[in-house]
Coordinates of C-alpha atoms in Angstrom, one line a residue:
Chain A
M16 CA 0.1 0.0 0.0
H17 CA 2.7 2.5 1.0
K18 CA 4.4 1.6 -2.3
Q19 CA 1.8 3.6 -4.1
S20 CA 2.0 6.5 -1.8
F21 CA 5.6 6.9 -2.7
G22 CA 4.8 6.7 -6.3
G23 CA 6.1 3.2 -6.5
G24 CA 3.0 2.0 -8.3
D25 CA 4.3 3.1 -11.8
A26 CA 7.7 1.4 -11.0
M27 CA 5.7 -1.8 -10.1
S28 CA 4.0 -1.8 -13.4
L29 CA 7.2 -1.1 -15.3
L30 CA 8.7 -4.3 -13.9
S31 CA 8.4 -6.8 -16.7
S32 CA 8.8 -10.6 -16.1
T33 CA 12.5 -10.6 -17.0
T34 CA 13.1 -8.1 -14.1
R35 CA 11.2 -10.7 -11.8
G36 CA 13.5 -13.3 -13.1
T37 CA 16.6 -11.3 -12.4
I38 CA 15.6 -10.6 -8.8
T39 CA 14.7 -14.3 -8.3
R40 CA 18.0 -15.3 -9.8
A41 CA 20.1 -12.7 -7.8
T42 CA 18.5 -13.8 -4.7
L43 CA 18.9 -17.4 -5.4
T44 CA 22.6 -17.4 -6.3
K45 CA 23.3 -15.1 -3.4
D46 CA 21.6 -17.7 -1.0
I47 CA 23.2 -20.7 -2.5
R48 CA 26.6 -19.0 -2.5
L49 CA 26.3 -18.1 1.1
E50 CA 25.2 -21.8 1.9
W51 CA 28.0 -23.1 -0.1
R52 CA 30.6 -21.1 1.7
S53 CA 29.4 -21.9 5.2
K54 CA 27.5 -25.3 4.7
D55 CA 25.8 -24.7 8.0
A56 CA 22.5 -25.9 7.1
L57 CA 23.6 -28.7 5.0
N58 CA 26.0 -30.1 7.4
S59 CA 23.6 -30.1 10.4
M60 CA 20.8 -31.6 8.2
L61 CA 23.1 -34.3 7.0
F62 CA 24.3 -35.3 10.4
F63 CA 20.7 -35.0 11.8
S64 CA 19.3 -37.5 9.3
L65 CA 22.3 -39.7 9.6
L66 CA 21.4 -40.0 13.2
V67 CA 17.8 -40.9 12.4
V68 CA 18.9 -43.5 10.0
V69 CA 21.3 -45.1 12.5
I70 CA 19.0 -44.9 15.6
F71 CA 16.0 -46.5 13.9
S72 CA 18.0 -49.0 12.1
L73 CA 19.5 -49.9 15.4
S74 CA 16.5 -50.0 17.5
F75 CA 14.3 -52.0 14.9
D76 CA 16.9 -54.0 13.1
P77 CA 14.3 -54.9 10.6
L78 CA 14.3 -57.7 8.0
A79 CA 14.3 -56.9 4.3
E80 CA 10.4 -57.4 4.2
E81 CA 9.8 -55.3 7.2
S82 CA 12.0 -52.5 6.1
R83 CA 10.2 -52.1 2.9
R84 CA 7.1 -51.4 4.8
I85 CA 8.7 -49.0 7.3
A86 CA 11.3 -47.3 5.1
G87 CA 9.0 -44.9 3.4
G88 CA 7.8 -43.4 6.6
L89 CA 11.3 -43.3 8.2
V90 CA 12.9 -41.6 5.1
W91 CA 10.3 -39.0 4.9
V92 CA 10.1 -38.2 8.5
A93 CA 13.9 -37.8 8.7
F94 CA 13.9 -35.6 5.7
L95 CA 10.9 -33.6 7.0
F96 CA 12.6 -32.9 10.4
A97 CA 15.9 -32.2 8.6
A98 CA 14.2 -29.7 6.2
V99 CA 13.1 -27.7 9.1
V100 CA 16.7 -26.8 9.9
A101 CA 17.1 -25.3 6.4
L102 CA 13.7 -23.7 6.4
N103 CA 14.3 -22.0 9.7
Q104 CA 17.4 -20.1 8.6
T105 CA 15.6 -19.0 5.2
W106 CA 14.6 -15.7 6.4
A107 CA 16.7 -15.2 9.6
R108 CA 19.6 -14.4 7.4
E109 CA 17.8 -11.4 6.0
L110 CA 17.0 -10.0 9.4
R111 CA 20.6 -9.0 10.1
N112 CA 21.2 -5.5 8.8
Q113 CA 17.4 -5.0 8.1
V114 CA 17.7 -6.5 4.6
L115 CA 14.0 -7.6 4.8
D116 CA 12.9 -4.1 5.6
A117 CA 15.0 -2.7 2.8
Y118 CA 13.4 -5.2 0.4
R119 CA 9.9 -4.4 1.8
V120 CA 10.4 -0.6 0.9
S121 CA 12.0 -1.4 -2.5
P122 CA 9.5 -1.7 -5.6
A123 CA 10.8 -5.3 -6.1
P124 CA 7.9 -7.9 -6.3
P125 CA 7.6 -9.9 -3.1
N126 CA 6.7 -13.0 -5.2
A127 CA 10.2 -12.9 -6.8
L128 CA 11.8 -13.0 -3.4
F129 CA 9.6 -15.9 -2.3
M130 CA 10.4 -17.8 -5.4
A131 CA 14.1 -17.4 -4.8
K132 CA 13.9 -18.6 -1.2
A133 CA 11.6 -21.5 -2.1
L134 CA 13.9 -22.6 -4.9
G135 CA 17.1 -22.2 -2.7
N136 CA 15.4 -24.5 -0.1
F137 CA 14.3 -26.9 -2.8
F138 CA 18.0 -27.2 -4.0
I139 CA 19.4 -27.6 -0.6
V140 CA 16.9 -30.2 0.6
S141 CA 17.1 -32.2 -2.7
L142 CA 20.9 -32.2 -2.3
L143 CA 20.4 -33.6 1.2
E144 CA 18.0 -36.4 -0.2
A145 CA 20.3 -37.2 -2.9
L146 CA 23.2 -37.6 -0.3
M147 CA 21.0 -39.6 2.2
T148 CA 19.2 -42.0 -0.1
P149 CA 22.2 -44.3 -0.6
L150 CA 22.8 -44.5 3.1
F151 CA 19.1 -45.4 3.6
I152 CA 19.4 -48.1 1.0
I153 CA 22.6 -49.6 2.7
F154 CA 21.2 -49.6 6.2
Y155 CA 17.8 -51.0 5.4
N156 CA 18.9 -53.4 2.5
L157 CA 16.3 -51.9 0.4
R158 CA 15.3 -53.0 -3.1
A159 CA 12.1 -51.7 -4.8
L160 CA 9.8 -54.4 -5.9
G161 CA 7.6 -51.8 -7.9
P162 CA 8.8 -49.5 -10.6
A163 CA 11.6 -47.6 -8.9
W164 CA 11.7 -44.7 -11.5
Q165 CA 8.5 -43.5 -9.8
L166 CA 10.4 -42.5 -6.7
I167 CA 11.8 -39.7 -8.6
P168 CA 8.5 -37.8 -9.4
I169 CA 7.4 -38.5 -5.7
G170 CA 10.7 -37.3 -4.3
L171 CA 10.7 -34.0 -6.5
L172 CA 6.9 -33.2 -5.9
G173 CA 7.2 -34.1 -2.3
T174 CA 10.2 -32.1 -1.6
W175 CA 8.6 -29.1 -3.3
A176 CA 5.4 -29.7 -1.2
L177 CA 7.5 -29.4 2.1
V178 CA 9.7 -26.6 0.9
V179 CA 7.0 -24.2 -0.7
N180 CA 4.8 -24.2 2.4
G181 CA 7.8 -24.4 4.7
T182 CA 9.2 -21.2 3.2
F183 CA 6.0 -19.4 3.5
F184 CA 5.4 -20.7 7.3
A185 CA 9.1 -19.8 8.1
A186 CA 8.1 -16.1 7.0
I187 CA 5.2 -16.2 9.2
S188 CA 7.0 -17.7 12.3
L189 CA 9.8 -15.0 11.9
R190 CA 7.2 -12.7 13.2
T191 CA 6.4 -14.7 16.3
R192 CA 8.1 -14.7 19.6
S193 CA 9.5 -18.1 19.5
R194 CA 10.6 -18.4 15.8
E195 CA 12.4 -21.6 15.5
L196 CA 9.8 -23.6 17.6
M197 CA 6.9 -22.1 15.8
L198 CA 7.7 -23.3 12.2
P199 CA 7.2 -27.1 12.7
L200 CA 4.0 -26.3 14.8
L201 CA 2.6 -24.5 11.9
L202 CA 4.1 -26.6 9.0
F203 CA 3.4 -30.1 10.1
P204 CA -0.5 -30.0 10.4
I205 CA -0.8 -28.5 6.9
S206 CA 1.6 -30.9 5.6
I207 CA -0.1 -34.1 6.7
P208 CA -1.7 -34.9 3.3
A209 CA 1.7 -34.3 1.5
V210 CA 3.5 -36.4 4.0
L211 CA 0.8 -39.2 3.7
G212 CA 1.3 -39.0 0.0
M213 CA 5.1 -39.2 0.1
V214 CA 5.0 -42.1 2.6
A215 CA 2.2 -44.1 1.0
G216 CA 3.6 -43.6 -2.4
T217 CA 7.1 -44.8 -1.4
T218 CA 5.8 -47.6 0.5
A219 CA 3.6 -48.7 -2.6
I220 CA 6.7 -48.6 -4.8
L221 CA 9.0 -50.4 -2.5
T222 CA 6.5 -53.1 -1.7
G223 CA 5.2 -53.4 -5.2
E224 CA 1.7 -54.2 -3.9
N225 CA -0.2 -51.0 -5.1
S226 CA 0.2 -48.5 -7.9
A227 CA 1.6 -45.1 -6.7
H228 CA -0.3 -43.2 -9.3
F229 CA -2.9 -41.7 -6.9
W230 CA -0.2 -40.4 -4.6
I231 CA 1.6 -38.6 -7.5
V232 CA -1.6 -37.1 -8.5
L233 CA -2.3 -36.1 -5.0
L234 CA 1.2 -34.5 -4.6
L235 CA 0.9 -32.7 -7.8
T236 CA -2.5 -31.2 -6.7
Y237 CA -1.1 -30.3 -3.4
D238 CA 2.0 -28.5 -5.0
V239 CA -0.2 -26.5 -7.5
V240 CA -2.8 -25.5 -4.8
F241 CA -0.2 -24.3 -2.2
T242 CA 2.1 -22.8 -4.6
T243 CA -0.8 -20.6 -5.8
A244 CA -1.8 -19.8 -2.4
C245 CA 1.8 -19.0 -1.3
L246 CA 2.2 -16.6 -4.2
A247 CA -1.1 -15.1 -3.7
L248 CA -0.7 -14.4 0.0
F249 CA 3.1 -13.8 0.5
E250 CA 2.7 -10.1 -0.1
K251 CA 0.1 -9.8 2.9
V252 CA 2.6 -11.8 5.1
L253 CA 5.7 -9.8 4.1
E254 CA 3.9 -6.5 4.7
A255 CA 1.9 -7.5 7.9
E256 CA 2.7 -4.7 10.3
Chain B
M4 CA -27.6 -5.3 23.1
K5 CA -26.2 -5.6 26.6
R6 CA -29.6 -6.3 28.1
L7 CA -30.1 -9.0 25.6
F8 CA -27.1 -11.0 26.9
P9 CA -28.6 -12.3 30.2
I10 CA -31.8 -13.1 28.4
L11 CA -30.0 -15.2 25.8
A12 CA -28.0 -16.8 28.7
V13 CA -31.2 -17.9 30.5
L14 CA -32.7 -19.1 27.3
T15 CA -29.7 -21.0 26.5
A16 CA -29.7 -22.6 29.9
L17 CA -33.3 -23.6 29.6
M18 CA -32.8 -25.1 26.1
L19 CA -29.7 -27.1 27.3
V20 CA -31.7 -28.6 30.1
Y21 CA -34.6 -29.4 27.8
A22 CA -32.2 -30.9 25.3
V23 CA -30.6 -33.1 28.0
Y24 CA -34.1 -34.3 28.9
Q25 CA -34.9 -35.0 25.3
A26 CA -31.7 -36.8 24.7
L27 CA -31.8 -39.1 27.8
V28 CA -35.4 -39.7 28.4
V29 CA -37.5 -38.8 25.4
A30 CA -35.5 -40.1 22.5
P31 CA -36.0 -43.9 21.8
T32 CA -33.3 -46.3 22.7
E33 CA -31.5 -47.5 19.7
R34 CA -32.0 -51.2 18.8
T35 CA -28.4 -52.6 18.6
M36 CA -26.3 -50.1 20.5
G37 CA -28.6 -49.5 23.4
D38 CA -28.2 -46.4 25.7
V39 CA -24.7 -45.8 24.6
Q40 CA -25.9 -44.5 21.3
R41 CA -27.4 -41.4 23.3
I42 CA -23.9 -39.8 23.1
F43 CA -25.0 -39.2 19.5
Y44 CA -26.9 -36.2 20.6
Y45 CA -23.8 -34.5 22.0
H46 CA -21.3 -35.9 19.4
V47 CA -23.0 -34.9 16.1
P48 CA -24.4 -31.4 17.2
S49 CA -20.8 -30.6 18.6
A50 CA -19.3 -31.6 15.3
W51 CA -21.7 -29.5 13.1
T52 CA -21.2 -26.5 15.5
A53 CA -17.5 -26.8 15.3
F54 CA -17.6 -27.1 11.4
L55 CA -20.0 -24.1 11.2
L56 CA -17.5 -22.0 13.5
F57 CA -14.6 -23.0 11.4
F58 CA -16.5 -21.9 8.3
V59 CA -17.2 -18.5 10.0
N60 CA -13.6 -18.3 10.8
L61 CA -12.7 -18.7 7.1
V62 CA -15.0 -16.2 5.9
A63 CA -13.9 -13.7 8.6
S64 CA -10.3 -14.4 7.6
V65 CA -10.9 -13.7 4.0
A66 CA -12.9 -10.6 4.9
Y67 CA -10.0 -9.5 7.1
L68 CA -7.5 -9.7 4.4
V69 CA -9.7 -7.7 2.0
K70 CA -11.1 -5.0 4.2
R71 CA -8.7 -5.0 7.2
N72 CA -11.4 -4.4 9.8
P73 CA -10.2 -5.3 13.3
K74 CA -13.7 -6.3 14.4
V75 CA -13.8 -9.0 11.6
D76 CA -10.4 -10.2 13.0
A77 CA -11.8 -10.5 16.4
L78 CA -14.8 -12.5 15.1
A79 CA -12.3 -14.7 13.3
M80 CA -10.3 -15.4 16.5
V81 CA -13.4 -16.0 18.6
S82 CA -14.9 -18.4 16.2
A83 CA -11.7 -20.3 16.0
E84 CA -11.3 -20.6 19.8
V85 CA -15.0 -21.6 20.6
G86 CA -14.7 -24.0 17.3
V87 CA -11.7 -25.7 18.9
V88 CA -13.6 -26.2 22.1
F89 CA -16.5 -27.8 20.2
C90 CA -14.1 -29.9 18.2
T91 CA -12.4 -31.3 21.2
V92 CA -15.9 -32.4 22.6
V93 CA -16.3 -34.3 19.2
L94 CA -12.9 -35.9 19.5
V95 CA -13.6 -36.9 23.2
T96 CA -17.1 -38.2 22.8
G97 CA -16.1 -40.1 19.5
P98 CA -13.7 -42.7 21.2
I99 CA -16.1 -42.9 24.2
W100 CA -18.8 -44.1 21.7
A101 CA -16.5 -46.1 19.6
R102 CA -15.1 -48.3 22.3
P103 CA -18.4 -50.2 23.2
V104 CA -19.7 -50.2 19.7
W105 CA -16.9 -50.7 17.3
G106 CA -14.6 -52.4 20.0
I107 CA -11.9 -49.9 19.5
W108 CA -11.1 -46.4 20.7
W109 CA -9.7 -45.0 17.6
T110 CA -9.4 -45.8 14.0
W111 CA -7.8 -43.9 11.1
D112 CA -11.0 -43.7 9.3
V113 CA -11.7 -40.6 6.8
R114 CA -13.9 -38.7 9.2
L115 CA -12.0 -39.3 12.4
T116 CA -8.8 -38.4 10.7
S117 CA -10.1 -35.4 8.9
T118 CA -11.6 -34.1 12.2
L119 CA -8.4 -34.6 14.0
V120 CA -6.3 -32.8 11.4
L121 CA -8.7 -29.9 11.4
W122 CA -8.4 -29.8 15.2
L123 CA -4.6 -29.9 14.9
I124 CA -4.7 -27.0 12.2
Y125 CA -6.9 -24.8 14.5
V126 CA -4.7 -25.4 17.4
S127 CA -1.7 -24.3 15.5
Y128 CA -3.8 -21.3 14.4
L129 CA -4.5 -20.4 18.2
L130 CA -0.8 -20.9 19.0
L131 CA 0.2 -18.6 16.1
R132 CA -2.2 -15.9 17.5
R133 CA -0.6 -16.5 21.0
F134 CA 2.9 -16.2 20.0
S135 CA 2.6 -13.2 17.6
D136 CA 2.5 -9.4 18.3
S137 CA -1.0 -8.0 18.4
A138 CA -0.2 -5.8 15.3
Q139 CA 0.9 -8.6 13.0
A140 CA -1.2 -11.6 14.4
P141 CA -4.4 -10.8 12.4
A142 CA -2.9 -11.0 9.0
L143 CA -0.6 -13.9 9.6
A144 CA -3.5 -15.8 11.2
A145 CA -5.8 -15.0 8.3
A146 CA -3.2 -16.5 5.9
L147 CA -3.0 -19.6 8.0
A148 CA -6.7 -20.0 8.1
I149 CA -7.0 -19.9 4.3
F150 CA -4.1 -22.6 4.1
G151 CA -6.0 -24.7 6.6
A152 CA -9.2 -24.5 4.5
L153 CA -7.3 -25.4 1.3
D154 CA -5.7 -28.3 3.2
I155 CA -8.9 -30.0 4.4
P156 CA -10.2 -31.4 1.0
L157 CA -6.7 -32.7 0.4
V158 CA -6.7 -34.4 3.8
Y159 CA -10.1 -35.9 3.1
F160 CA -9.2 -37.4 -0.2
S161 CA -5.8 -38.7 0.8
I162 CA -7.3 -40.5 3.9
W163 CA -10.3 -41.7 1.9
F164 CA -7.8 -43.3 -0.6
F165 CA -5.5 -44.6 2.1
R166 CA -8.4 -46.3 4.0
T167 CA -10.8 -47.4 1.4
Q168 CA -11.1 -50.7 2.9
H169 CA -12.4 -49.4 6.2
P170 CA -16.2 -49.9 6.8
Q171 CA -18.5 -46.9 6.5
P172 CA -19.2 -45.0 9.8
V173 CA -22.2 -46.3 11.7
I174 CA -24.1 -43.1 11.7
G175 CA -24.9 -41.5 8.3
G176 CA -23.5 -44.4 6.5
G177 CA -26.4 -44.6 4.2
G178 CA -28.8 -45.9 7.1
S179 CA -31.9 -44.2 8.0
I180 CA -32.6 -42.6 11.4
D181 CA -35.8 -42.7 13.4
P182 CA -37.7 -39.3 12.9
R183 CA -38.0 -39.1 16.6
M184 CA -34.3 -39.3 16.9
W185 CA -33.9 -36.5 14.3
R186 CA -36.1 -34.3 16.2
V187 CA -34.0 -34.8 19.4
L188 CA -30.8 -34.3 17.4
L189 CA -32.1 -31.0 15.9
I190 CA -33.2 -29.9 19.4
N191 CA -29.7 -30.6 20.8
W192 CA -28.1 -28.9 17.9
M193 CA -30.3 -25.7 18.4
A194 CA -29.2 -25.7 22.1
F195 CA -25.6 -26.1 21.4
L196 CA -25.8 -23.5 18.7
C197 CA -27.1 -20.9 21.3
F198 CA -24.5 -22.0 23.6
A199 CA -21.8 -21.5 21.1
L200 CA -23.3 -18.1 20.1
L201 CA -23.4 -17.0 23.8
M202 CA -19.8 -18.1 24.3
C203 CA -18.6 -16.3 21.1
W204 CA -20.5 -13.2 22.2
S205 CA -19.0 -13.0 25.6
R206 CA -15.5 -13.8 24.2
Y207 CA -15.9 -11.2 21.5
R208 CA -16.8 -8.6 24.2
L209 CA -13.8 -9.6 26.2
E210 CA -11.6 -9.4 23.2
T211 CA -12.7 -6.0 22.0
M212 CA -12.3 -4.7 25.6
R213 CA -8.8 -6.1 25.9
R214 CA -7.9 -4.5 22.6
E215 CA -9.3 -1.1 23.9
V216 CA -7.4 -1.3 27.0
E217 CA -4.2 -2.1 25.0
E218 CA -4.7 0.7 22.6
A219 CA -5.4 3.1 25.7
Q220 CA -2.1 1.9 27.2
A221 CA -0.2 2.3 24.1
L222 CA -1.6 5.8 23.5
E223 CA -0.7 6.8 27.1
S224 CA 2.8 5.7 26.8
L225 CA 3.1 7.4 23.6
L226 CA 1.8 10.8 24.9
G227 CA 3.9 10.2 28.0
D228 CA 0.9 11.0 30.3
D229 CA 2.1 10.8 33.9
R230 CA -1.4 11.5 35.3
G231 CA -1.8 7.8 36.1
P232 CA -3.9 5.1 34.3
S233 CA -6.8 6.3 32.3
A234 CA -10.5 5.9 33.1
E235 CA -10.7 2.6 31.2
I236 CA -7.8 1.0 32.9
R237 CA -8.9 2.2 36.4
N238 CA -12.4 1.2 35.8
P239 CA -13.0 -1.5 33.2
K240 CA -16.7 -0.8 33.3
V241 CA -16.2 2.2 31.1
A242 CA -14.7 0.1 28.4
L243 CA -17.4 -2.4 29.0
N244 CA -20.1 0.1 28.5
R245 CA -18.4 1.3 25.4
S246 CA -18.0 -2.1 23.8
G247 CA -21.6 -3.2 24.8
Q248 CA -23.3 -0.5 22.9

């Protein structure tokens, strides 16, 4: 609203889609470069999910048949909890030196910033999954009885489902008193259908008993619905004062 | 408006007593389940009331994001709070009924799971309101309410597919209900609705009063007034009179 009072409304309309793309790309490369130099989030996420793999494998010591049934749940719960680490620091970085406030008064479209943050998180969480999946396969002696290639769309769609809402709710929890604690409390209830889709889809492929098609369609629907909702509502959240 | 409140309170109390009498004495005993089935008259009206209140919350949240009216936000908050109370009643009476009838306390059935997820979403909504500053809470909470509403159909379909093998719920699973039972059910629902309205109303008054006091305090600290607390803070009745008009 105050953009227009500063005469920024014209600037907004001048912003073409290429400008949006430039802003998204600039923020994305900045975030990934920062993460690449420090590797804070990636290291703690990797170690956390390694701990989950070891502790569960140790405490259940499952047979190959049992692990096919439980691995889907374990993998995604481990990734879900690990992803919260990356999601929590998404916006925290921008609080230092009032970067977020500067962004708010600039005529840059909020959606470009949101997409950059969501894509950055998607990249980091996907990297974590790519690194951890071989370990899961080794520790749980996994071999898919169904069409294994379908794990790729489930992985990509599921990760986006976690990350797009996670980025949005991280922006919300940034405004609360107990930031880090608030994110999982907001994210997990909303993510229940997505988590169910990932877990049931993965289990269906690993056991080869059912088709995973419904779950892929469900994840796709979830992604479309919530990506639209995030883009529509992000401005309201960024400018909630 | 202020005089109407005690009248409504007395009416609601009478209706609740009448509804209890109807449910426990007048309603016919169910053939297979026996007297346990009478919990139906509390379980189902609570569910309907909770869903209605959550719907009010959604409408008020959207309206708030469009109009930015703080009164609409107070309505959203109040309906979510009272809705969670009724939803809790549903989730408590459900297992009490299920145990003797189905032989289990809980099952991951479509309706049970969806109601539980709905409850979880609204508890997180109330937590968000509690943990954010009063200036930012309305917009953030409204966004969360819209996300919750979008989530519910997805929850429903995912659980429905996940548990298609599960038998239909006993009540409303295509079976017909005795018309006398319907009558008692509707009487109970009316009583519960009045009760919910009463709770929402008093909670709304309390909330608007709290906000007025907060505003007065903020204004006072801004103006640097050292004459002591304003009339509203010394005497909350002033604020009560104002909000009751």
